[in-house]
Tab-separated table of C-alpha atoms and ligand atoms in Angstrom:
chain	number	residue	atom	x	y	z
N	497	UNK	CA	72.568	23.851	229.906
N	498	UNK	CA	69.367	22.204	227.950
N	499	UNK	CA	68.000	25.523	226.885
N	500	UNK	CA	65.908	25.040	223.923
N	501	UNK	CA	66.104	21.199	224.470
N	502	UNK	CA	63.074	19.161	224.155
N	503	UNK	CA	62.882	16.131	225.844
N	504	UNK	CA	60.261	13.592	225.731
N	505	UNK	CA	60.096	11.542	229.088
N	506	UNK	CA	58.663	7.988	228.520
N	507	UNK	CA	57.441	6.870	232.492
N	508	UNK	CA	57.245	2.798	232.819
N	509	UNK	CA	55.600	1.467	235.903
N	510	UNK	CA	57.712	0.965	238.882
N	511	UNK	CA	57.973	2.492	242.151
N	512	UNK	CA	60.716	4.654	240.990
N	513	UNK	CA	57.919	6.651	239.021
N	514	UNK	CA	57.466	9.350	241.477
N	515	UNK	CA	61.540	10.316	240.995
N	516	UNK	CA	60.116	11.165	237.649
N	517	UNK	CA	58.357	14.001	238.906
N	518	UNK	CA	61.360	15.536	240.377
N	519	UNK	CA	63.122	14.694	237.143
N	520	UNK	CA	60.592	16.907	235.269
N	521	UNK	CA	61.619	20.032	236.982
N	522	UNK	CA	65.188	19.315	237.124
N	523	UNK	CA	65.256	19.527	233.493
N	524	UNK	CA	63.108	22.420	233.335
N	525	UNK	CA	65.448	24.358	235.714
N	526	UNK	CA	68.165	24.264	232.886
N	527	UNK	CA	65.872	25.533	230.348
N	528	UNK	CA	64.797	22.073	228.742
N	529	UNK	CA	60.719	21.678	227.654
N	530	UNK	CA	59.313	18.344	228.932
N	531	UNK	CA	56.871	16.468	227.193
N	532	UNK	CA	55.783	13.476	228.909
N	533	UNK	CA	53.800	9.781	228.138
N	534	UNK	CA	52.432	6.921	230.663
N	535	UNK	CA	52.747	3.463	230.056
N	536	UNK	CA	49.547	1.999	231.596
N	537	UNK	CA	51.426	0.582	234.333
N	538	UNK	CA	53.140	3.890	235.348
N	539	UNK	CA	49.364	5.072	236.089
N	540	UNK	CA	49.304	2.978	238.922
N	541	UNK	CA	52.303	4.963	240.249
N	542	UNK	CA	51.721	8.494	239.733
N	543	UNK	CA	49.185	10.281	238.376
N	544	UNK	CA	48.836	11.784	234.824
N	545	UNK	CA	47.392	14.975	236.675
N	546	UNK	CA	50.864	15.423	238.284
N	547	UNK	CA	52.890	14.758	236.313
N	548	UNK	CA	51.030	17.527	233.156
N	549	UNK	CA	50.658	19.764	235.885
N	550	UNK	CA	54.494	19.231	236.311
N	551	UNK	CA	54.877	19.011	232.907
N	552	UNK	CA	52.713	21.805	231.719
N	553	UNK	CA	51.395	20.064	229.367
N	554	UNK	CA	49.298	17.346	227.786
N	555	UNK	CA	50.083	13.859	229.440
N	556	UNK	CA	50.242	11.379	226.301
N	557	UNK	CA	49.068	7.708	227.303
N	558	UNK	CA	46.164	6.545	224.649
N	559	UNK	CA	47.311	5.156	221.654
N	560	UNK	CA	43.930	4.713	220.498
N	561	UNK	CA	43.236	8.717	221.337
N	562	UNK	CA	41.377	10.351	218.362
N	563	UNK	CA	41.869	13.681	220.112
N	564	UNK	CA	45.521	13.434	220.211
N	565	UNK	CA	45.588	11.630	217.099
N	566	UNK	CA	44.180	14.957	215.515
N	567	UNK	CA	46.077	17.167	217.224
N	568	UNK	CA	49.830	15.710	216.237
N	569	UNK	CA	50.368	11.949	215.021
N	570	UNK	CA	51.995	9.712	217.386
N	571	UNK	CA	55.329	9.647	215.295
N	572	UNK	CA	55.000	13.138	214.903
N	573	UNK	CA	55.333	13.058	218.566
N	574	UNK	CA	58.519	11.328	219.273
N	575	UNK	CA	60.164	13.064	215.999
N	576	UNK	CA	59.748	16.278	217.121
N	577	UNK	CA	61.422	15.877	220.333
N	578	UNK	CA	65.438	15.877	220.526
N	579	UNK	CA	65.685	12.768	222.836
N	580	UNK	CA	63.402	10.370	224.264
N	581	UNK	CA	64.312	9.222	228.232
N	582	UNK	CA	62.502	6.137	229.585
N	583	UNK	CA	62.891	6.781	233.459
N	584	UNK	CA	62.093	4.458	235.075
N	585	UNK	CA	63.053	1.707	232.196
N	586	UNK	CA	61.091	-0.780	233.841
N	587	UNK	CA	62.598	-4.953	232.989
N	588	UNK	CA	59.076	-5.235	231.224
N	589	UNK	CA	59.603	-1.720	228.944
N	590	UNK	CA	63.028	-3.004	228.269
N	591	UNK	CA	62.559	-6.475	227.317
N	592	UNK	CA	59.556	-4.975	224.922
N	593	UNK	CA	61.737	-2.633	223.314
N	594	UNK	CA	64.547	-5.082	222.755
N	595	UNK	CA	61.943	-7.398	221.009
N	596	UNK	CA	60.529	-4.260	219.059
N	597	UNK	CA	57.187	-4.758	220.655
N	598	UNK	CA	54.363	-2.073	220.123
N	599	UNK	CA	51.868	-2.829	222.838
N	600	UNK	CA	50.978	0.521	223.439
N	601	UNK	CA	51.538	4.446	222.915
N	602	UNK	CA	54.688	4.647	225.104
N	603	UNK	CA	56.302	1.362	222.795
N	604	UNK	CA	54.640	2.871	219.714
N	605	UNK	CA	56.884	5.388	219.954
N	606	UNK	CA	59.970	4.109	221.087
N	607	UNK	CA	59.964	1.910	217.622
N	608	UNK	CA	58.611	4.956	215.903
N	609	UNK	CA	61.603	7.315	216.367
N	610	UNK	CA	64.680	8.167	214.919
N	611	UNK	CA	65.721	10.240	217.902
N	612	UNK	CA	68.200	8.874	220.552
N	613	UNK	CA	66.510	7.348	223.294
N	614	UNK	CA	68.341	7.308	226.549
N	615	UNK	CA	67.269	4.746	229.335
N	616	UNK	CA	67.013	4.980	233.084
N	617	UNK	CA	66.730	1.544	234.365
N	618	UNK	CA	65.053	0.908	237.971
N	619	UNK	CA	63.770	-1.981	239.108
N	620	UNK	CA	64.217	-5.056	242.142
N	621	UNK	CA	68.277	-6.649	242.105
N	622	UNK	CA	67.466	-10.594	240.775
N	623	UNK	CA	65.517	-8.871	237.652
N	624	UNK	CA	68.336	-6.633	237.191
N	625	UNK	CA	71.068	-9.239	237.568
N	626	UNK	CA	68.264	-11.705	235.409
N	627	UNK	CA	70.174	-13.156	232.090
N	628	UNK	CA	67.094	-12.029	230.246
N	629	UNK	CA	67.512	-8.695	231.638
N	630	UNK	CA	71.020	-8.166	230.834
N	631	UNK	CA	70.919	-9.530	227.153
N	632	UNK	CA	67.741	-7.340	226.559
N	633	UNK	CA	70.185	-4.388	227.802
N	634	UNK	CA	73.020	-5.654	225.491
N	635	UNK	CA	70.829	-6.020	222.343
N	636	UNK	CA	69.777	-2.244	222.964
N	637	UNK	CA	73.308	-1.059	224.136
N	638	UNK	CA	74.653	-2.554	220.350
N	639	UNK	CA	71.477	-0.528	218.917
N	640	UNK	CA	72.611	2.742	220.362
N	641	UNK	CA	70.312	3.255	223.457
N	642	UNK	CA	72.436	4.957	225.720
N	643	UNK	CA	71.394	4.072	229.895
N	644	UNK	CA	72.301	5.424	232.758
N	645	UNK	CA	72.357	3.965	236.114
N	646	UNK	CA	71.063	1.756	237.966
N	647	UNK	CA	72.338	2.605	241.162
N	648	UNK	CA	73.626	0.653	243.743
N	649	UNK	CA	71.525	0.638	247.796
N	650	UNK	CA	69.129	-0.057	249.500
N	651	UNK	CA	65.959	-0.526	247.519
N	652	UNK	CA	62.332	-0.303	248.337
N	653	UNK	CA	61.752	-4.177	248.183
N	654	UNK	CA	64.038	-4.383	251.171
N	655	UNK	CA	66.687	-5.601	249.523
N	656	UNK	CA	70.423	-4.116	248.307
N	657	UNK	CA	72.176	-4.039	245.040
N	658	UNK	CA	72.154	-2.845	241.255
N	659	UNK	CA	68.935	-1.638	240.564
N	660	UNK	CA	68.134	1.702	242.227
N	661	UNK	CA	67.025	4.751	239.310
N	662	UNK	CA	69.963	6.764	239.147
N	663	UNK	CA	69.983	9.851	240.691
N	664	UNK	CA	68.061	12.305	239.442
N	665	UNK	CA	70.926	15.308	238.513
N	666	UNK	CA	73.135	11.958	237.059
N	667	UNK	CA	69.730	11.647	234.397
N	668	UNK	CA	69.986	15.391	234.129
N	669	UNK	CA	73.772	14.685	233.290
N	670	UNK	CA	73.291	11.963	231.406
N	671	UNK	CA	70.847	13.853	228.907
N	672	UNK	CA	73.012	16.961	228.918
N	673	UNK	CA	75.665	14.238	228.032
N	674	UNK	CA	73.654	12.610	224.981
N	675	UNK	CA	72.389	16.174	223.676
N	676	UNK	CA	75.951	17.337	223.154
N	677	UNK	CA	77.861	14.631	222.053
N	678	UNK	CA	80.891	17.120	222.578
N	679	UNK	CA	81.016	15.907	225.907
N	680	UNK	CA	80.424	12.938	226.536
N	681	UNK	CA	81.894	12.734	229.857
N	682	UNK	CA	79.587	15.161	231.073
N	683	UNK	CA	77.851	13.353	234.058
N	684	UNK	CA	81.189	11.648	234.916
N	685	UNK	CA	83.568	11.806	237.882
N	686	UNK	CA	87.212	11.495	237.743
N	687	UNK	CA	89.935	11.379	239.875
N	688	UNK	CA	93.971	11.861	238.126
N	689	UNK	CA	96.981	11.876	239.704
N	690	UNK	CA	99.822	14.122	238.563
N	691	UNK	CA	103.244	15.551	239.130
N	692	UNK	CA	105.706	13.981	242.212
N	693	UNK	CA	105.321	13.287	245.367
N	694	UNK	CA	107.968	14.859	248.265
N	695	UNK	CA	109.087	12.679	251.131
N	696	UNK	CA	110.469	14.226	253.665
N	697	UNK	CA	113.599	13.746	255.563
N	698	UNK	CA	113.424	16.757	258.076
N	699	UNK	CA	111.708	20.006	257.990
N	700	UNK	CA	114.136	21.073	255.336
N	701	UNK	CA	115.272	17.831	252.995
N	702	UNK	CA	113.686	15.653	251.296
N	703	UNK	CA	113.678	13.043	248.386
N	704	UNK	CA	111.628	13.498	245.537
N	705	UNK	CA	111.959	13.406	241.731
N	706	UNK	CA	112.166	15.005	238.286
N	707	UNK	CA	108.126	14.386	236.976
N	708	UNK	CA	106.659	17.817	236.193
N	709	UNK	CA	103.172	17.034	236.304
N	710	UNK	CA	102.940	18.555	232.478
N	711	UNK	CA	101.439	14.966	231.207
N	712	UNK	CA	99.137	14.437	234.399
N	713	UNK	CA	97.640	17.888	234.496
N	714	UNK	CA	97.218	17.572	230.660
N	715	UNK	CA	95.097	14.810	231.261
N	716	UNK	CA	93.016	16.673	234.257
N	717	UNK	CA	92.083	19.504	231.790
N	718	UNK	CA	91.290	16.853	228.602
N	719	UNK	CA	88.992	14.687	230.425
N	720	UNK	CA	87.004	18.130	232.077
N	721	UNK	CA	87.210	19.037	227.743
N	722	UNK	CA	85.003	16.498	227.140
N	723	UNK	CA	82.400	17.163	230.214
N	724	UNK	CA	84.053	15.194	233.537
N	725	UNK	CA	83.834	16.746	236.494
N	726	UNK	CA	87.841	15.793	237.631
N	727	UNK	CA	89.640	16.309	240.841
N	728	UNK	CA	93.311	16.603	239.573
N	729	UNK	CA	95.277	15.787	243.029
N	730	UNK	CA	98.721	16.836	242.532
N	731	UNK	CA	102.632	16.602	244.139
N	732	UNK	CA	104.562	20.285	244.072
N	733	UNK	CA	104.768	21.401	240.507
N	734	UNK	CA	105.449	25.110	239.676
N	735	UNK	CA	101.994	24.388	237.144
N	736	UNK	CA	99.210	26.644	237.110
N	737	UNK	CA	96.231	24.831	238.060
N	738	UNK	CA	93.767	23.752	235.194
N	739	UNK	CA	91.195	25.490	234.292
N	740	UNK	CA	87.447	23.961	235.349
N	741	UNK	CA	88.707	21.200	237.323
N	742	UNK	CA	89.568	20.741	241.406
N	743	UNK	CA	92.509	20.976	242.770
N	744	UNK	CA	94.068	18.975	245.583
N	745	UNK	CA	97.675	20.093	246.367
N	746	UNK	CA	99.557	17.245	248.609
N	747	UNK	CA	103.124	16.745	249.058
N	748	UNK	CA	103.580	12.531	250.060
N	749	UNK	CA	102.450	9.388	249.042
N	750	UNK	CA	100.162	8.923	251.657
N	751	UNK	CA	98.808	12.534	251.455
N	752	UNK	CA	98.161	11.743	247.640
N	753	UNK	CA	96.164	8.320	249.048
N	754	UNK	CA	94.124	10.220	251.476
N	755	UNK	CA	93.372	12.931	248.742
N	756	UNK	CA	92.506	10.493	246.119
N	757	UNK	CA	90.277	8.131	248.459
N	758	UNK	CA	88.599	11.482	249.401
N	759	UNK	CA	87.612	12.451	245.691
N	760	UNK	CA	85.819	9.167	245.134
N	761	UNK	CA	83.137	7.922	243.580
N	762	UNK	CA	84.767	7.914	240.166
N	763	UNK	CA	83.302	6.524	237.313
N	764	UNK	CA	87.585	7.016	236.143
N	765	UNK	CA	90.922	6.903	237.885
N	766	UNK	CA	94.345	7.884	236.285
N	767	UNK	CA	97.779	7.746	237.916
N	768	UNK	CA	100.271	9.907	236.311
N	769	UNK	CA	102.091	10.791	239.116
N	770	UNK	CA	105.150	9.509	239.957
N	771	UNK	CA	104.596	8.483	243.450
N	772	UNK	CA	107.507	7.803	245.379
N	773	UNK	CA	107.719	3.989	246.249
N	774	UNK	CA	109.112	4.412	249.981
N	775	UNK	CA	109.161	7.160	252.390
N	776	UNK	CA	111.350	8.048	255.206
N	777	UNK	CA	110.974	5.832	258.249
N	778	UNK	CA	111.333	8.365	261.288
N	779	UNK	CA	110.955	12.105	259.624
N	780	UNK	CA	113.124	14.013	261.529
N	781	UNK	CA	111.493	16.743	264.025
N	782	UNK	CA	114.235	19.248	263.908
N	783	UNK	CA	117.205	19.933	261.065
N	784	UNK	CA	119.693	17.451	260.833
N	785	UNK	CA	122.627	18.788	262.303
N	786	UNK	CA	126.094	18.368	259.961
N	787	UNK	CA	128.320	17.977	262.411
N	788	UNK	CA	131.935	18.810	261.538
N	789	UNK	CA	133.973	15.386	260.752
N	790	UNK	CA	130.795	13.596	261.748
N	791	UNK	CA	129.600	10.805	259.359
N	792	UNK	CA	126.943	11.213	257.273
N	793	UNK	CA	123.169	9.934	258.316
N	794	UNK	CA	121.813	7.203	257.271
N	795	UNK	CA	118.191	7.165	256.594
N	796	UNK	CA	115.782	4.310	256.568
N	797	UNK	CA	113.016	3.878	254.197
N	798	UNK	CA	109.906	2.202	254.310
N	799	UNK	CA	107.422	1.270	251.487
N	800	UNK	CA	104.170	3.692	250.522
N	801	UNK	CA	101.141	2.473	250.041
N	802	UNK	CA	100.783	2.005	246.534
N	803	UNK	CA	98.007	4.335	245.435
N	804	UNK	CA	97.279	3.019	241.575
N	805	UNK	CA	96.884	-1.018	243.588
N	806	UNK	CA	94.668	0.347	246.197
N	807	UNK	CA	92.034	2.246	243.693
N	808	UNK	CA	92.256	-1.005	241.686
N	809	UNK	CA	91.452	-3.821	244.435
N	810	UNK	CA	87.830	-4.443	244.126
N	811	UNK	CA	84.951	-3.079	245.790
N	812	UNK	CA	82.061	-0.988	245.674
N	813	UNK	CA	84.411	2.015	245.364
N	814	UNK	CA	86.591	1.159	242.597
N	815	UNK	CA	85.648	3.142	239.534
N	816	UNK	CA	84.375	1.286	236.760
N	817	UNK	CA	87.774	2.177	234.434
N	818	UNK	CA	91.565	2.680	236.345
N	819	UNK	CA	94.212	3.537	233.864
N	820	UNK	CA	98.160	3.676	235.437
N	821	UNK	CA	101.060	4.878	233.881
N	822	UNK	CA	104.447	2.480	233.988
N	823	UNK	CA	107.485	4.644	233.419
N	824	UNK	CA	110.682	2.017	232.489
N	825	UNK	CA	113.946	2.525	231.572
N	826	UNK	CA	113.948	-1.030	229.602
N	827	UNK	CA	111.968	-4.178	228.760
N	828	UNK	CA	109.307	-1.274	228.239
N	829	UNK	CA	105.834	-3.453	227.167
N	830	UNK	CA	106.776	-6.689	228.994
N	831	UNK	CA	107.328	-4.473	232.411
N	832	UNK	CA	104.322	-2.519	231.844
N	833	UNK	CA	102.306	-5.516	231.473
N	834	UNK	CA	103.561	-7.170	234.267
N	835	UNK	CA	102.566	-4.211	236.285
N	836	UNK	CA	99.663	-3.689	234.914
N	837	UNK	CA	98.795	-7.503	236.306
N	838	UNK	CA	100.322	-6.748	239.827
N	839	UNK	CA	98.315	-3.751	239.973
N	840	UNK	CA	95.268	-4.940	238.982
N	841	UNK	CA	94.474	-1.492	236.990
N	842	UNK	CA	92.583	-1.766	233.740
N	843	UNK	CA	95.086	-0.387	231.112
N	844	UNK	CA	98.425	1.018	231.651
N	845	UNK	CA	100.141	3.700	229.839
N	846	UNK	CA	103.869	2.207	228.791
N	847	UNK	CA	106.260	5.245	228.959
N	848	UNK	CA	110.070	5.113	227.781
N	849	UNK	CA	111.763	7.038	230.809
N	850	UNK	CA	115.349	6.193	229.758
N	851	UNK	CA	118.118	8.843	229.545
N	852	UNK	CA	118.007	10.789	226.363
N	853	UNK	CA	114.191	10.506	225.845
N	854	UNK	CA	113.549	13.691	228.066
N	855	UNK	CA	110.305	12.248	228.814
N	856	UNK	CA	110.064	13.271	232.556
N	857	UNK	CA	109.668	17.092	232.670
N	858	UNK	CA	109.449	17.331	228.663
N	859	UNK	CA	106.490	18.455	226.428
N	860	UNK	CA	106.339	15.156	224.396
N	861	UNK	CA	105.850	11.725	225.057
N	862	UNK	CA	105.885	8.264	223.277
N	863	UNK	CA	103.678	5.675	224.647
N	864	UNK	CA	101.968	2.425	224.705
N	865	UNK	CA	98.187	2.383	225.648
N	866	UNK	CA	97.873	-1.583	226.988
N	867	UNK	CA	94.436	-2.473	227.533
N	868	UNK	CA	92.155	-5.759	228.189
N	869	UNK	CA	92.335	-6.681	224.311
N	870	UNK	CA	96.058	-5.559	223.611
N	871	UNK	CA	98.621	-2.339	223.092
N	872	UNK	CA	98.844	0.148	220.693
N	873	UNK	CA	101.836	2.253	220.414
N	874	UNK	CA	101.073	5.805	219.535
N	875	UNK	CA	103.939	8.056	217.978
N	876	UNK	CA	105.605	10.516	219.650
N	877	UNK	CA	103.434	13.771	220.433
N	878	UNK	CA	102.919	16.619	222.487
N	879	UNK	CA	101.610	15.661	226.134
N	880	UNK	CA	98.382	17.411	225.398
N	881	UNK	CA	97.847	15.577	222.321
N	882	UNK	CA	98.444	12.448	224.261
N	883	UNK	CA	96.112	13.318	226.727
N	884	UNK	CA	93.434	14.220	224.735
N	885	UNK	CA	93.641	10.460	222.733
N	886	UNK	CA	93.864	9.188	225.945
N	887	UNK	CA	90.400	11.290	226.993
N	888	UNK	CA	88.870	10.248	223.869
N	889	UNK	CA	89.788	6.282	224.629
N	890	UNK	CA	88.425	6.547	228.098
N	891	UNK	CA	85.125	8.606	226.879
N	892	UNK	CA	84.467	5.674	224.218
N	893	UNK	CA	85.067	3.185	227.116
N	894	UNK	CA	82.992	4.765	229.421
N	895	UNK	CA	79.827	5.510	226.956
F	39	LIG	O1	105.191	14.754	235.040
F	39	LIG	P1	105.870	14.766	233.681
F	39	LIG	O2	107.185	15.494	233.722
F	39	LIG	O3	104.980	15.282	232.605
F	39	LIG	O4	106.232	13.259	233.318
F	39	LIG	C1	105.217	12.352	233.086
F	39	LIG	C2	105.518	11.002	233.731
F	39	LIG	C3	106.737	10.389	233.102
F	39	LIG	C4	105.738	11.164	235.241
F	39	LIG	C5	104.247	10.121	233.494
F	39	LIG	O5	103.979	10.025	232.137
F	39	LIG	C6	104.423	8.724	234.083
F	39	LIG	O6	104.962	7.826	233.471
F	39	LIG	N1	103.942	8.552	235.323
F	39	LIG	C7	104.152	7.328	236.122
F	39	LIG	C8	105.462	7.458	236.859
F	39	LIG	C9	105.708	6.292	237.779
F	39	LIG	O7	105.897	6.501	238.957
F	39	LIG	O8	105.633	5.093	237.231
F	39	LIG	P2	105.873	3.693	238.006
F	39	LIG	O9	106.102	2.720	236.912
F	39	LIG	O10	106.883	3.817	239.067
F	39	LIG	O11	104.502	3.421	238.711
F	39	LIG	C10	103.460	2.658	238.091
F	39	LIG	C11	102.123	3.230	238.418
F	39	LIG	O12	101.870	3.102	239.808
F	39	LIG	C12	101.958	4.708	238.090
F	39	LIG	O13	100.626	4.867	237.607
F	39	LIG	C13	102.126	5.400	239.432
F	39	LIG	O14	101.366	6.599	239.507
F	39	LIG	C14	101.553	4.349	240.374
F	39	LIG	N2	102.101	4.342	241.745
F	39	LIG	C15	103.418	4.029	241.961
F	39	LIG	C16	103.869	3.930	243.257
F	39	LIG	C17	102.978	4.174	244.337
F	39	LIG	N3	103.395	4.109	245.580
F	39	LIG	N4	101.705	4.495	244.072
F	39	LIG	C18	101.259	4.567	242.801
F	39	LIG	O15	100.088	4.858	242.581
């Protein structure tokens, strides 16, 4: 995956450091050549023996270094590399490299280069959740630095929350991520729900309706284009399943729950199934019988749990972006949007389902992408093209 790749790993000093170690022959694994620098804090962590034994390789820390100085120039140093990582981004490297401070070799060259740098943060919760903090990350987010992580846990300082270096093969995934910017999902977990869901009313009936899954598995197989790793969980459809992403096959609304809750963490949710709003209260065991001249059953419904609300209400295990459909047969933006509230789902795809617009079970579709800052209709096109805009939206929101 990073064959030929040359990374050069920037190590601030935190207790994180040693994950750095690991993270040096992770990337070697898939082919990538590491190249690594100390900050003088990070010394106090792990040892530049390690990690150039690790690294097979020179460890670069001296700024002042007239041997390393003669052997290749400290800008020649971060230019010839394809991306610079800074894991662990220490609060203290961060808020240096938002002020464009050059304190030392590992600073040096993170002003020095016109590679993209990618950041690892790790350090203890109340400096991650500091305002200083955060605005040094936003400053360097609206430069371009692309981050990763933190994590979320239980941290070395004894205490829990945002902060934690992300896991070592999400780094590896992030820098796969940044080195092909063809997929920039790579790294990323999603969960989409397609086709319908089957209630049923006895081993042999039951109530369903005319969604295809054509637009949902579209989706599936344009967000695992662009790098996700997606669990597709799907109602009956006579679809083949897409290539390069899991399959779950369920048949009701709660199955489809229980599948979805199963596939997370996402970093992405997106309902495009048509879920069937109630069930059958009391499925029958055995055939109902038709008896002759008898009246016809009656059957009693009872509400599903609404899967699109539940991966919405917040929580630790809400993904970060939850996109729903709203299929109306009138009042189309002013229903969406008022189901898009009820929800609680980030945006919401508007879809005309009235007679005549063969949307359900057709190829194309005309919808409205609503969002936190407003909608924008897109013309009618071909559910694949729809879903592949709609991968494209999600993989800018998510970068
Ligand atoms: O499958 P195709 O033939 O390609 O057709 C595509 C489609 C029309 C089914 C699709 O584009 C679409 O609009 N899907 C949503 C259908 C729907 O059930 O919409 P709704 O307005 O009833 O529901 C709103 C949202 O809540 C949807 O994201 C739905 O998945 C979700 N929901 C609804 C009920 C429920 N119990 N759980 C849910 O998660």
């Amino acid at each position: 995956m990073l064959a030929g790749k040359k990374v050069f790993l920037i190590i601030s000093g935190g207790i994180a450091a040693y994950k750095s170690l690991d993270l040096i022959r992770r990337l070697q694994d898939q082919g990538a050549t590491v190249r690594c620098c100390l900050t003088a804090n990070a010394k106090e962590f792990v040892t530049p023996m390690a990690v150039s034994a690790l690294s097979r390789g020179p460890v670069y820390m001296d700024q002042f270094s007239l041997k390393d100085e003669s052997e290749m120039g400290h800008i020649e140093l971060s230019r010839q590399a394809d991306l610079l990582v800074v894991a662990p981004a220490t609060a203290n490297i961060l808020a240096r490299m938002a002020a464009g401070i050059a304190d030392e070799l590992a600073t040096t060259l993170l002003l020095a280069t016109d590679k993209p740098v990618l950041a690892a943060p790790a350090m203890n919760v109340r400096m991650w959740t500091h305002a200083a903090t955060q605005a040094n990350v936003a400053t360097l987010k609206s430069r371009g630095i692309l981050f990763v992580g933190p994590g979320e846990g239980p941290m070395a300082c004894n205490e829990y929350g945002p902060g934690r270096l992300a896991e070592v093969p999400e780094i590896v995934a992030a820098i796969a991520a940044a080195l092909d910017p063809r997929r920039p999902l790579a790294g990323k977990r999603a969960v989409v729900t397609s086709g319908p869901t089957v209630e049923p009313i006895d081993p042999v009936r039951f109530i369903a309706n005319r969604s295809s899954g054509k637009q949902g598995h579209a989706i599936a197989a344009a967000l695992a284009a662009l790098g996700a790793e997606v669990t597709l969980v799907s109602g009956p459809t006579a679809l083949a399943d897409p290539e390069g992403v899991t399959v779950a096959h369920v048949e009701s609304a709660r199955e489809m729950l229980a599948a979805c809750q199963a596939a997370l963490p996402a970093d992405v949710a997106v309902c495009a199934a048509a879920v069937a709003d109630w069930g059958v209260d009391g499925i029958a065991t055995q055939k109902i019988k038709k008896e002759p001249g008898g009246a016809p059953p009656s059957i009693r419904l009872v509400p599903n749990p609404d899967i699109l609300a539940t991966l919405s209400a917040p929580g630790a295990a809400r993904p970060r972006l939850v996109v729903g459909f709203a299929a109306e047969t009138e009042n189309l933006i002013a229903h969406a949007q008022a189901k898009r509230a009820r929800k609680g789902c980030d945006w919401i795809v508007a879809n005309d389902v009235s007679i005549g617009t063969g949307t359900f079970g057709g190829d194309a579709n005309q919808v409205t992408l609503i969002t936190e800052t407003g909608s924008d209709a897109w013309p009618a096109l071909d559910k694949r093209a729809v879903a592949a805009r709609l991968a494209d939206r999600i993989a800018e929101a998510l970068s």
